[in-house]
Structure formats: C-alpha cells, structure tokens
Amino acid sequence: MIRVKNVRKVYPNGFVALDGIDLHISRNEFVYLVGQSGAGKSTLLNMLYKAETPTSGDIYIDNISLSGLAPKQVPYLRRSIGVIFQDYKLLPRRTVYENVAFALRVMHFSRFRIRRQVAQVLELVGLQQKMHNYPSELSGGEQQRICIARAIVNNPPVLLADEPTGSLDPDTSWEIMQLLSKINARQTTVIVATHNKAIVDDIRKRVVAVENGRIIRDEQLGLYNP
Ligand code: ADP
C-alpha cells in the first residue's frame, strides 16, 4: 500500500536528512519508526502526506506516485491520511466537537453526516462526555484523544502519528497506544514515530529503526533495541 523507493532528502541548507530509504508497508500494518532525535523519522512521515518532497526517489501510495501528483490532487491525498503530532495543534477557541467537526466541514459533508460521524468517533476515543468542553479544560491525554478523533473522523485508510506520547505520562501513553492499536484493528494502517521504549517493547509490532537518515533494522514484532 505504501512504497518508499530510494528516497533521499537534502534540506536547502545541504543537510542530508534521509539517504536511500526503501520501505514497504502493507495495508492494515502497524509500524513503529524508532531512532534517536534527528534520525529522520519526522522527515519520513512528512513525505508520506507530501508536507515535504523527496530530493530524489519517490513514494507510492496505492500505486500512485506522489511526485507525479498535481497540486490540486494533494488535498485528496491528505484526506486519505490522518496525522497526529506530539503538540496537539487544536483550535483553542473551539469546543471538542467543533475541533473534530471542522475537518468534515472543510470537506463539505452534510450536517447530518457531520453530527453522526463526530458522535461515533468521540465515542470510539471515549470523549463523548467532553464534547462541549474547550481543549484547555482537558488533560494532555484527552487532548491527544481529540487529535486522534479529528485525524480519523473521515475514516482515512492511513494514520500517521509523530511522537504521539511525547508529552504524556506512562499510563496515559499506554492508553493512547492502546487506542492506536484499536484503530489499527479497524482496518487502518498505522505508522508511529516514537521514542517510547517501554511501549515499543510491550505492545509488540513491526519496528523500523532509522539512524542518520537510513533504515538500519526492520523487524516484525521487534524491540526498541535489538
Ligand atoms: P526525527 O524526527 O528523527 O527527530 P527529523 O526528521 O525531524 O528527525 O530531522 C532529521 C534531521 O534533519 C535533523 O538533523 C534535523 O535537524 C534536520 N532537519 C529537519 N528539518 C530541517 C530543515 N527544514 N532544514 C534543515 N535541516 C532540517
């Protein structure tokens, strides 16, 4: 479903962030991207939804070449890929409901569909009781749940998470990862860039390790350190 072919990324200042990345991810896989800070994990995730473009090489999603995508097709690619970050990037003056509904409003969904899908996804992440609260009234774990709800409200086949537990305590991190596993079990490909050794070693999945812009290890049911 996702094929990364010989991708190299050189930033404008000359820094080589990715160097010859080859990666194949099948539909409905769950993959941890691990590696030290600066290894290139975010750069790789950003390429998958065309927030960054490779300097050379290409990425194919369902056999569609991202380098061949016309600018007007990029919004359609982004609709098929939900993204969550360490810093939640929520709209502070909108309620939980509005933060999640916003993604569907820009896609011109009907009011009926918006109401139904937002209610369903808030139930999935366990936040239906907080629907009328503002983000500042919620804990970090709850804010991350809103982000997850927002990212998957239109049922994208792929969910990317960049350090989703980076600001959370161990118990809350565990809950967030369990939620990502649950979403994976609902036929969503999930790719998580993480430093969280405890979770990678506990909730065992495929582990792709990146170092200095290269993949140095790719193991099914891997550990954070070999
Ligand atoms: P990770 O997510 O593994 O921490 P990143 O993909 O964020 O790593 O960064 C990889 C490397 O590329 C780092 O050394 C970082 O400083 C560098 N980098 C990231 N963005 C830019 C940029 N816009 N310009 C130059 N260097 C960058």
Short mmCIF file of N, CA, C and O and ligand atoms in Angstrom, two decimals, residues 11-13 15 17 35-44 52 162 195, ligand 1:
data_model
loop_
_atom_site.label_atom_id
_atom_site.label_comp_id
_atom_site.label_asym_id
_atom_site.label_seq_id
_atom_site.Cartn_x
_atom_site.Cartn_y
_atom_site.Cartn_z
N TYR A 11 17.94 18.90 2.80
CA TYR A 11 17.29 20.19 3.09
C TYR A 11 18.06 21.32 2.41
O TYR A 11 19.23 21.15 2.04
N PRO A 12 17.41 22.47 2.23
CA PRO A 12 18.05 23.56 1.47
C PRO A 12 19.42 23.97 2.03
O PRO A 12 20.27 24.44 1.29
N ASN A 13 19.64 23.75 3.34
CA ASN A 13 20.96 24.10 3.89
C ASN A 13 22.02 23.03 3.61
O ASN A 13 23.13 23.11 4.10
N PHE A 15 21.81 19.80 4.43
CA PHE A 15 21.80 18.66 5.37
C PHE A 15 21.07 17.47 4.75
O PHE A 15 19.95 17.60 4.26
N ALA A 17 18.97 14.58 5.32
CA ALA A 17 18.13 14.05 6.40
C ALA A 17 17.73 12.60 6.14
O ALA A 17 17.56 11.82 7.08
N GLY A 35 14.20 5.56 16.59
CA GLY A 35 15.52 6.13 16.31
C GLY A 35 15.70 7.40 17.11
O GLY A 35 14.73 8.01 17.54
N GLN A 36 16.97 7.79 17.28
CA GLN A 36 17.26 8.96 18.09
C GLN A 36 16.66 10.22 17.47
O GLN A 36 16.38 10.25 16.27
N SER A 37 16.55 11.24 18.29
CA SER A 37 16.12 12.53 17.80
C SER A 37 17.07 12.97 16.69
O SER A 37 18.29 12.83 16.83
N GLY A 38 16.50 13.44 15.58
CA GLY A 38 17.34 13.86 14.46
C GLY A 38 17.64 12.75 13.46
O GLY A 38 18.28 12.99 12.44
N ALA A 39 17.13 11.55 13.72
CA ALA A 39 17.43 10.41 12.84
C ALA A 39 16.76 10.55 11.46
O ALA A 39 17.25 10.01 10.47
N GLY A 40 15.62 11.26 11.43
CA GLY A 40 14.92 11.44 10.15
C GLY A 40 13.49 10.91 10.15
O GLY A 40 12.84 10.87 9.11
N LYS A 41 12.98 10.55 11.33
CA LYS A 41 11.64 9.95 11.42
C LYS A 41 10.56 10.92 10.95
O LYS A 41 9.70 10.57 10.14
N SER A 42 10.60 12.15 11.47
CA SER A 42 9.56 13.13 11.08
C SER A 42 9.66 13.44 9.60
O SER A 42 8.63 13.58 8.91
N THR A 43 10.88 13.58 9.12
CA THR A 43 11.05 13.88 7.69
C THR A 43 10.39 12.80 6.85
O THR A 43 9.65 13.09 5.90
N LEU A 44 10.58 11.54 7.25
CA LEU A 44 9.98 10.43 6.51
C LEU A 44 8.45 10.48 6.59
O LEU A 44 7.75 10.37 5.58
N GLU A 52 6.52 17.33 2.91
CA GLU A 52 7.88 17.51 2.38
C GLU A 52 7.96 16.67 1.11
O GLU A 52 7.26 15.67 0.99
N ASP A 162 3.25 11.26 14.94
CA ASP A 162 4.63 11.69 15.17
C ASP A 162 4.81 11.98 16.65
O ASP A 162 4.31 12.98 17.15
N HIS A 195 9.78 7.50 20.61
CA HIS A 195 10.94 7.27 21.46
C HIS A 195 10.57 6.36 22.62
O HIS A 195 11.39 6.13 23.51
P1 ADP B 1 13.49 12.96 13.96
O1 ADP B 1 12.03 13.06 13.67
O2 ADP B 1 14.01 11.56 13.86
O3 ADP B 1 13.86 13.61 15.26
P2 ADP B 1 13.77 14.87 11.79
O4 ADP B 1 13.24 14.20 10.60
O5 ADP B 1 12.93 15.89 12.47
O6 ADP B 1 14.29 13.76 12.83
O7 ADP B 1 15.14 15.57 11.42
C1 ADP B 1 16.19 14.88 10.77
C2 ADP B 1 17.35 15.84 10.61
O8 ADP B 1 17.05 16.83 9.64
C3 ADP B 1 17.71 16.58 11.89
O9 ADP B 1 19.11 16.65 12.00
C4 ADP B 1 17.12 17.95 11.68
O10 ADP B 1 17.86 18.93 12.36
C5 ADP B 1 17.22 18.12 10.18
N1 ADP B 1 16.15 18.99 9.66
C6 ADP B 1 14.83 18.85 9.84
N2 ADP B 1 14.15 19.82 9.19
C7 ADP B 1 15.09 20.59 8.59
C8 ADP B 1 15.04 21.77 7.77
N3 ADP B 1 13.87 22.32 7.41
N4 ADP B 1 16.21 22.28 7.33
C9 ADP B 1 17.39 21.70 7.65
N5 ADP B 1 17.51 20.59 8.43
C10 ADP B 1 16.38 20.05 8.90
#
